[in-house]
Amino acid sequence: MPTSLLGDLFGRSPFQPMQRHMELVRSCVAHVVPLFAAVAAGDGATVAAERAQIDDLEHQADMIKNALRAHLPKGFFLPVARRDLLEILDFQDNIADTAQDLAELVAERRMVLPAPMAEPMLALVKSGQQACDAAAAVIAELDELLEMGFRGREASRVETMVDKLADQEEESDRLEMEVNRILFALEGELDPVTVIFWYRMIELAGDLADYSKKVGSRLRLFLAT
């Protein structure tokens, strides 16, 4: 990678590419809600278009992820370990990968969303998006935290943000259980393969919030050390 591009990637701190990566992840997840709205409406063209957007954004995020993994200098003086930053990066990457997996499943299998599941399934993916937004907001605070040495009022504010992120993940868990109960009641009306794939998609939709929470939980450890 050219030196100028490395400089552009890292800017003032190694947190900048982490933040740029998370913003792309956030944009990727933002397309999951309209994706499932299109599935509910039986709009195959919009499903394909949303999938293409998700694929493109996930690819852009992967480019930053790979560059960061390969070139994050070991000489940066930071109050956190390099491996810890890369662990957060992996969680961020998992969020985008999950969005892409959802898009691939619904598009390739041309899934039809049963009417009784439509509203709660949309609520679940919206909750996952809200959790991702909350995780992105936490990551956006990394530079401020660095300036304050991961202490003080800014650290307390971020801890509150992480608590709210955890609450959002709990709401996603509740919604995931609700959709699972509805699908269980519908099993006799659907073919077994469709049932299996819907259970998988419900799990993936819940993973959006789970991985988002892990981003916040890992950052909380920075504040505790």
PDB file of C-alpha atoms in Angstrom:
ATOM      1  CA  MET A   1       0.000   0.000   0.000  1.00  0.00           C
ATOM      2  CA  PRO A   2       1.459   3.432  -0.948  1.00  0.00           C
ATOM      3  CA  THR A   3       2.666   5.606   1.903  1.00  0.00           C
ATOM      4  CA  SER A   4       0.223   8.402   0.988  1.00  0.00           C
ATOM      5  CA  LEU A   5      -2.697   5.997   1.195  1.00  0.00           C
ATOM      6  CA  LEU A   6      -1.502   4.733   4.542  1.00  0.00           C
ATOM      7  CA  GLY A   7      -1.376   8.285   5.784  1.00  0.00           C
ATOM      8  CA  ASP A   8      -4.885   8.900   4.507  1.00  0.00           C
ATOM      9  CA  LEU A   9      -6.074   5.712   6.180  1.00  0.00           C
ATOM     10  CA  PHE A  10      -4.683   6.444   9.617  1.00  0.00           C
ATOM     11  CA  GLY A  11      -4.898  10.248   9.629  1.00  0.00           C
ATOM     12  CA  ARG A  12      -4.463  11.637  13.116  1.00  0.00           C
ATOM     13  CA  SER A  13      -4.868   8.291  14.877  1.00  0.00           C
ATOM     14  CA  PRO A  14      -5.467   4.573  14.215  1.00  0.00           C
ATOM     15  CA  PHE A  15      -9.005   5.111  15.494  1.00  0.00           C
ATOM     16  CA  GLN A  16      -9.961   6.925  12.300  1.00  0.00           C
ATOM     17  CA  PRO A  17     -10.025   3.814  10.082  1.00  0.00           C
ATOM     18  CA  MET A  18     -11.932   1.996  12.844  1.00  0.00           C
ATOM     19  CA  GLN A  19     -14.525   4.756  12.693  1.00  0.00           C
ATOM     20  CA  ARG A  20     -14.596   4.810   8.885  1.00  0.00           C
ATOM     21  CA  HIS A  21     -15.056   1.043   8.876  1.00  0.00           C
ATOM     22  CA  MET A  22     -17.906   1.267  11.389  1.00  0.00           C
ATOM     23  CA  GLU A  23     -19.668   3.952   9.371  1.00  0.00           C
ATOM     24  CA  LEU A  24     -19.604   1.656   6.343  1.00  0.00           C
ATOM     25  CA  VAL A  25     -20.921  -1.180   8.503  1.00  0.00           C
ATOM     26  CA  ARG A  26     -23.681   1.122   9.708  1.00  0.00           C
ATOM     27  CA  SER A  27     -24.584   2.046   6.129  1.00  0.00           C
ATOM     28  CA  CYS A  28     -24.612  -1.632   5.208  1.00  0.00           C
ATOM     29  CA  VAL A  29     -27.042  -2.514   8.009  1.00  0.00           C
ATOM     30  CA  ALA A  30     -29.259   0.458   7.114  1.00  0.00           C
ATOM     31  CA  HIS A  31     -30.251  -1.438   3.957  1.00  0.00           C
ATOM     32  CA  VAL A  32     -31.473  -4.502   5.868  1.00  0.00           C
ATOM     33  CA  VAL A  33     -34.762  -2.884   6.918  1.00  0.00           C
ATOM     34  CA  PRO A  34     -35.802  -1.868   3.367  1.00  0.00           C
ATOM     35  CA  LEU A  35     -34.594  -5.295   2.220  1.00  0.00           C
ATOM     36  CA  PHE A  36     -37.078  -7.041   4.518  1.00  0.00           C
ATOM     37  CA  ALA A  37     -39.795  -4.503   3.763  1.00  0.00           C
ATOM     38  CA  ALA A  38     -39.362  -5.498   0.112  1.00  0.00           C
ATOM     39  CA  VAL A  39     -39.489  -9.192   1.054  1.00  0.00           C
ATOM     40  CA  ALA A  40     -42.745  -8.564   2.934  1.00  0.00           C
ATOM     41  CA  ALA A  41     -44.158  -6.742  -0.107  1.00  0.00           C
ATOM     42  CA  GLY A  42     -43.011  -9.425  -2.545  1.00  0.00           C
ATOM     43  CA  ASP A  43     -40.935  -6.828  -4.403  1.00  0.00           C
ATOM     44  CA  GLY A  44     -38.157  -8.894  -5.943  1.00  0.00           C
ATOM     45  CA  ALA A  45     -36.579  -5.992  -7.821  1.00  0.00           C
ATOM     46  CA  THR A  46     -36.101  -3.980  -4.635  1.00  0.00           C
ATOM     47  CA  VAL A  47     -34.766  -7.046  -2.832  1.00  0.00           C
ATOM     48  CA  ALA A  48     -32.120  -7.399  -5.552  1.00  0.00           C
ATOM     49  CA  ALA A  49     -31.278  -3.693  -5.435  1.00  0.00           C
ATOM     50  CA  GLU A  50     -30.913  -3.655  -1.647  1.00  0.00           C
ATOM     51  CA  ARG A  51     -28.766  -6.768  -1.771  1.00  0.00           C
ATOM     52  CA  ALA A  52     -26.475  -5.093  -4.301  1.00  0.00           C
ATOM     53  CA  GLN A  53     -26.111  -2.068  -2.023  1.00  0.00           C
ATOM     54  CA  ILE A  54     -25.302  -4.284   0.953  1.00  0.00           C
ATOM     55  CA  ASP A  55     -22.729  -6.254  -1.050  1.00  0.00           C
ATOM     56  CA  ASP A  56     -21.025  -3.059  -2.230  1.00  0.00           C
ATOM     57  CA  LEU A  57     -20.851  -1.499   1.238  1.00  0.00           C
ATOM     58  CA  GLU A  58     -19.634  -4.738   2.805  1.00  0.00           C
ATOM     59  CA  HIS A  59     -16.882  -4.896   0.178  1.00  0.00           C
ATOM     60  CA  GLN A  60     -15.822  -1.319   0.938  1.00  0.00           C
ATOM     61  CA  ALA A  61     -15.740  -2.145   4.645  1.00  0.00           C
ATOM     62  CA  ASP A  62     -13.647  -5.243   3.934  1.00  0.00           C
ATOM     63  CA  MET A  63     -11.066  -3.156   2.095  1.00  0.00           C
ATOM     64  CA  ILE A  64     -10.567  -0.946   5.148  1.00  0.00           C
ATOM     65  CA  LYS A  65     -10.583  -3.964   7.463  1.00  0.00           C
ATOM     66  CA  ASN A  66      -7.896  -5.757   5.471  1.00  0.00           C
ATOM     67  CA  ALA A  67      -5.723  -2.643   5.236  1.00  0.00           C
ATOM     68  CA  LEU A  68      -6.061  -2.006   8.941  1.00  0.00           C
ATOM     69  CA  ARG A  69      -5.199  -5.581   9.868  1.00  0.00           C
ATOM     70  CA  ALA A  70      -2.159  -5.557   7.602  1.00  0.00           C
ATOM     71  CA  HIS A  71      -0.814  -2.102   8.332  1.00  0.00           C
ATOM     72  CA  LEU A  72      -1.867  -1.017  11.822  1.00  0.00           C
ATOM     73  CA  PRO A  73       1.517   0.127  13.136  1.00  0.00           C
ATOM     74  CA  LYS A  74       2.697  -1.582  16.273  1.00  0.00           C
ATOM     75  CA  GLY A  75       4.480   1.576  17.329  1.00  0.00           C
ATOM     76  CA  PHE A  76       1.407   3.691  18.075  1.00  0.00           C
ATOM     77  CA  PHE A  77       1.455   4.814  21.688  1.00  0.00           C
ATOM     78  CA  LEU A  78      -2.057   4.045  22.896  1.00  0.00           C
ATOM     79  CA  PRO A  79      -3.695   3.216  26.209  1.00  0.00           C
ATOM     80  CA  VAL A  80      -5.131   0.093  24.538  1.00  0.00           C
ATOM     81  CA  ALA A  81      -3.470  -2.937  23.000  1.00  0.00           C
ATOM     82  CA  ARG A  82      -3.287  -3.389  19.237  1.00  0.00           C
ATOM     83  CA  ARG A  83      -4.906  -6.805  19.540  1.00  0.00           C
ATOM     84  CA  ASP A  84      -7.865  -5.247  21.380  1.00  0.00           C
ATOM     85  CA  LEU A  85      -8.465  -2.788  18.551  1.00  0.00           C
ATOM     86  CA  LEU A  86      -8.354  -5.647  16.065  1.00  0.00           C
ATOM     87  CA  GLU A  87     -10.841  -7.609  18.168  1.00  0.00           C
ATOM     88  CA  ILE A  88     -13.306  -4.714  17.993  1.00  0.00           C
ATOM     89  CA  LEU A  89     -12.662  -4.556  14.255  1.00  0.00           C
ATOM     90  CA  ASP A  90     -13.598  -8.235  13.996  1.00  0.00           C
ATOM     91  CA  PHE A  91     -16.904  -7.602  15.786  1.00  0.00           C
ATOM     92  CA  GLN A  92     -17.635  -4.707  13.442  1.00  0.00           C
ATOM     93  CA  ASP A  93     -16.827  -6.970  10.502  1.00  0.00           C
ATOM     94  CA  ASN A  94     -19.205  -9.611  11.861  1.00  0.00           C
ATOM     95  CA  ILE A  95     -22.057  -7.092  11.771  1.00  0.00           C
ATOM     96  CA  ALA A  96     -21.515  -6.347   8.075  1.00  0.00           C
ATOM     97  CA  ASP A  97     -21.043 -10.039   7.268  1.00  0.00           C
ATOM     98  CA  THR A  98     -24.341 -10.812   8.997  1.00  0.00           C
ATOM     99  CA  ALA A  99     -26.159  -8.183   6.941  1.00  0.00           C
ATOM    100  CA  GLN A 100     -24.659  -9.672   3.790  1.00  0.00           C
ATOM    101  CA  ASP A 101     -25.642 -13.214   4.831  1.00  0.00           C
ATOM    102  CA  LEU A 102     -29.234 -12.078   5.380  1.00  0.00           C
ATOM    103  CA  ALA A 103     -29.359 -10.399   1.986  1.00  0.00           C
ATOM    104  CA  GLU A 104     -27.886 -13.437   0.254  1.00  0.00           C
ATOM    105  CA  LEU A 105     -30.352 -15.846   1.833  1.00  0.00           C
ATOM    106  CA  VAL A 106     -33.503 -13.868   1.089  1.00  0.00           C
ATOM    107  CA  ALA A 107     -32.398 -13.025  -2.454  1.00  0.00           C
ATOM    108  CA  GLU A 108     -30.988 -16.381  -3.567  1.00  0.00           C
ATOM    109  CA  ARG A 109     -33.835 -18.425  -2.112  1.00  0.00           C
ATOM    110  CA  ARG A 110     -36.502 -15.842  -3.028  1.00  0.00           C
ATOM    111  CA  MET A 111     -37.940 -16.163   0.441  1.00  0.00           C
ATOM    112  CA  VAL A 112     -41.574 -15.276   1.063  1.00  0.00           C
ATOM    113  CA  LEU A 113     -42.273 -13.705   4.443  1.00  0.00           C
ATOM    114  CA  PRO A 114     -45.408 -15.251   6.011  1.00  0.00           C
ATOM    115  CA  ALA A 115     -47.931 -12.513   6.828  1.00  0.00           C
ATOM    116  CA  PRO A 116     -48.089 -13.239  10.586  1.00  0.00           C
ATOM    117  CA  MET A 117     -44.287 -12.844  10.776  1.00  0.00           C
ATOM    118  CA  ALA A 118     -44.010  -9.649   8.738  1.00  0.00           C
ATOM    119  CA  GLU A 119     -44.494  -7.000  11.424  1.00  0.00           C
ATOM    120  CA  PRO A 120     -42.430  -8.688  14.175  1.00  0.00           C
ATOM    121  CA  MET A 121     -39.652  -9.594  11.717  1.00  0.00           C
ATOM    122  CA  LEU A 122     -39.420  -5.981  10.567  1.00  0.00           C
ATOM    123  CA  ALA A 123     -39.349  -4.906  14.212  1.00  0.00           C
ATOM    124  CA  LEU A 124     -36.465  -7.318  14.824  1.00  0.00           C
ATOM    125  CA  VAL A 125     -34.320  -6.019  11.971  1.00  0.00           C
ATOM    126  CA  LYS A 126     -35.108  -2.417  12.953  1.00  0.00           C
ATOM    127  CA  SER A 127     -33.933  -3.217  16.470  1.00  0.00           C
ATOM    128  CA  GLY A 128     -30.728  -4.660  15.027  1.00  0.00           C
ATOM    129  CA  GLN A 129     -30.207  -1.483  13.036  1.00  0.00           C
ATOM    130  CA  GLN A 130     -30.732   0.630  16.154  1.00  0.00           C
ATOM    131  CA  ALA A 131     -28.156  -1.458  18.016  1.00  0.00           C
ATOM    132  CA  CYS A 132     -25.693  -1.005  15.158  1.00  0.00           C
ATOM    133  CA  ASP A 133     -26.333   2.755  15.175  1.00  0.00           C
ATOM    134  CA  ALA A 134     -25.647   2.790  18.913  1.00  0.00           C
ATOM    135  CA  ALA A 135     -22.400   0.860  18.447  1.00  0.00           C
ATOM    136  CA  ALA A 136     -21.319   3.299  15.729  1.00  0.00           C
ATOM    137  CA  ALA A 137     -22.018   6.210  18.075  1.00  0.00           C
ATOM    138  CA  VAL A 138     -19.785   4.602  20.705  1.00  0.00           C
ATOM    139  CA  ILE A 139     -16.960   4.038  18.205  1.00  0.00           C
ATOM    140  CA  ALA A 140     -17.278   7.672  17.115  1.00  0.00           C
ATOM    141  CA  GLU A 141     -16.213   8.654  20.647  1.00  0.00           C
ATOM    142  CA  LEU A 142     -12.827   6.903  20.455  1.00  0.00           C
ATOM    143  CA  ASP A 143     -10.868  10.062  19.632  1.00  0.00           C
ATOM    144  CA  GLU A 144     -12.437  11.964  22.521  1.00  0.00           C
ATOM    145  CA  LEU A 145     -11.724   9.057  24.836  1.00  0.00           C
ATOM    146  CA  LEU A 146      -8.107   9.014  23.711  1.00  0.00           C
ATOM    147  CA  GLU A 147      -7.723  12.722  24.425  1.00  0.00           C
ATOM    148  CA  MET A 148      -9.125  12.200  27.920  1.00  0.00           C
ATOM    149  CA  GLY A 149      -7.009   9.123  28.573  1.00  0.00           C
ATOM    150  CA  PHE A 150     -10.110   6.908  28.713  1.00  0.00           C
ATOM    151  CA  ARG A 151     -11.075   8.589  31.987  1.00  0.00           C
ATOM    152  CA  GLY A 152     -13.295  11.327  33.347  1.00  0.00           C
ATOM    153  CA  ARG A 153     -16.618  12.721  32.185  1.00  0.00           C
ATOM    154  CA  GLU A 154     -16.237  11.474  28.606  1.00  0.00           C
ATOM    155  CA  ALA A 155     -15.635   7.929  29.837  1.00  0.00           C
ATOM    156  CA  SER A 156     -18.743   8.125  32.025  1.00  0.00           C
ATOM    157  CA  ARG A 157     -20.790   9.350  29.077  1.00  0.00           C
ATOM    158  CA  VAL A 158     -19.577   6.482  26.899  1.00  0.00           C
ATOM    159  CA  GLU A 159     -20.374   3.972  29.649  1.00  0.00           C
ATOM    160  CA  THR A 160     -23.945   5.277  29.626  1.00  0.00           C
ATOM    161  CA  MET A 161     -24.053   4.853  25.844  1.00  0.00           C
ATOM    162  CA  VAL A 162     -22.815   1.270  26.198  1.00  0.00           C
ATOM    163  CA  ASP A 163     -25.522   0.583  28.802  1.00  0.00           C
ATOM    164  CA  LYS A 164     -28.183   1.800  26.367  1.00  0.00           C
ATOM    165  CA  LEU A 165     -26.667  -0.396  23.662  1.00  0.00           C
ATOM    166  CA  ALA A 166     -26.976  -3.394  25.985  1.00  0.00           C
ATOM    167  CA  ASP A 167     -30.637  -2.502  26.596  1.00  0.00           C
ATOM    168  CA  GLN A 168     -31.223  -2.414  22.851  1.00  0.00           C
ATOM    169  CA  GLU A 169     -29.667  -5.860  22.478  1.00  0.00           C
ATOM    170  CA  GLU A 170     -32.017  -7.184  25.169  1.00  0.00           C
ATOM    171  CA  GLU A 171     -34.957  -5.762  23.230  1.00  0.00           C
ATOM    172  CA  SER A 172     -33.679  -7.573  20.132  1.00  0.00           C
ATOM    173  CA  ASP A 173     -33.499 -10.810  22.116  1.00  0.00           C
ATOM    174  CA  ARG A 174     -37.129 -10.337  23.144  1.00  0.00           C
ATOM    175  CA  LEU A 175     -38.205  -9.690  19.562  1.00  0.00           C
ATOM    176  CA  GLU A 176     -36.203 -12.679  18.324  1.00  0.00           C
ATOM    177  CA  MET A 177     -38.028 -14.966  20.741  1.00  0.00           C
ATOM    178  CA  GLU A 178     -41.361 -13.493  19.626  1.00  0.00           C
ATOM    179  CA  VAL A 179     -40.676 -14.165  15.938  1.00  0.00           C
ATOM    180  CA  ASN A 180     -39.453 -17.668  16.760  1.00  0.00           C
ATOM    181  CA  ARG A 181     -42.722 -18.379  18.587  1.00  0.00           C
ATOM    182  CA  ILE A 182     -44.744 -17.213  15.594  1.00  0.00           C
ATOM    183  CA  LEU A 183     -42.694 -19.339  13.206  1.00  0.00           C
ATOM    184  CA  PHE A 184     -43.088 -22.355  15.486  1.00  0.00           C
ATOM    185  CA  ALA A 185     -46.863 -21.928  15.299  1.00  0.00           C
ATOM    186  CA  LEU A 186     -46.664 -21.773  11.498  1.00  0.00           C
ATOM    187  CA  GLU A 187     -44.461 -24.836  11.007  1.00  0.00           C
ATOM    188  CA  GLY A 188     -47.378 -27.035   9.950  1.00  0.00           C
ATOM    189  CA  GLU A 189     -48.277 -24.620   7.142  1.00  0.00           C
ATOM    190  CA  LEU A 190     -44.778 -24.299   5.653  1.00  0.00           C
ATOM    191  CA  ASP A 191     -42.450 -26.771   3.993  1.00  0.00           C
ATOM    192  CA  PRO A 192     -39.637 -27.973   6.282  1.00  0.00           C
ATOM    193  CA  VAL A 193     -36.806 -26.412   4.258  1.00  0.00           C
ATOM    194  CA  THR A 194     -38.489 -23.002   4.358  1.00  0.00           C
ATOM    195  CA  VAL A 195     -38.928 -23.333   8.114  1.00  0.00           C
ATOM    196  CA  ILE A 196     -35.242 -24.143   8.567  1.00  0.00           C
ATOM    197  CA  PHE A 197     -34.162 -21.133   6.530  1.00  0.00           C
ATOM    198  CA  TRP A 198     -36.500 -18.780   8.363  1.00  0.00           C
ATOM    199  CA  TYR A 199     -35.144 -19.942  11.712  1.00  0.00           C
ATOM    200  CA  ARG A 200     -31.669 -19.219  10.352  1.00  0.00           C
ATOM    201  CA  MET A 201     -32.667 -15.743   9.186  1.00  0.00           C
ATOM    202  CA  ILE A 202     -34.262 -14.944  12.536  1.00  0.00           C
ATOM    203  CA  GLU A 203     -31.012 -15.975  14.218  1.00  0.00           C
ATOM    204  CA  LEU A 204     -28.970 -13.796  11.856  1.00  0.00           C
ATOM    205  CA  ALA A 205     -31.278 -10.828  12.429  1.00  0.00           C
ATOM    206  CA  GLY A 206     -30.680 -11.226  16.156  1.00  0.00           C
ATOM    207  CA  ASP A 207     -26.937 -11.418  15.538  1.00  0.00           C
ATOM    208  CA  LEU A 208     -26.949  -7.820  14.261  1.00  0.00           C
ATOM    209  CA  ALA A 209     -27.644  -6.647  17.804  1.00  0.00           C
ATOM    210  CA  ASP A 210     -25.473  -9.319  19.427  1.00  0.00           C
ATOM    211  CA  TYR A 211     -22.333  -8.280  17.552  1.00  0.00           C
ATOM    212  CA  SER A 212     -23.154  -4.611  18.074  1.00  0.00           C
ATOM    213  CA  LYS A 213     -23.318  -5.223  21.805  1.00  0.00           C
ATOM    214  CA  LYS A 214     -19.932  -6.971  21.672  1.00  0.00           C
ATOM    215  CA  VAL A 215     -18.427  -3.812  20.163  1.00  0.00           C
ATOM    216  CA  GLY A 216     -19.673  -1.817  23.139  1.00  0.00           C
ATOM    217  CA  SER A 217     -18.778  -4.465  25.702  1.00  0.00           C
ATOM    218  CA  ARG A 218     -15.207  -4.687  24.427  1.00  0.00           C
ATOM    219  CA  LEU A 219     -14.859  -0.926  24.568  1.00  0.00           C
ATOM    220  CA  ARG A 220     -16.163  -0.953  28.132  1.00  0.00           C
ATOM    221  CA  LEU A 221     -13.157  -3.083  29.068  1.00  0.00           C
ATOM    222  CA  PHE A 222     -10.917  -0.240  27.870  1.00  0.00           C
ATOM    223  CA  LEU A 223     -12.621   2.019  30.393  1.00  0.00           C
ATOM    224  CA  ALA A 224     -12.193  -0.508  33.192  1.00  0.00           C
ATOM    225  CA  THR A 225      -8.438  -0.981  32.765  1.00  0.00           C
TER     226      THR A 225
END
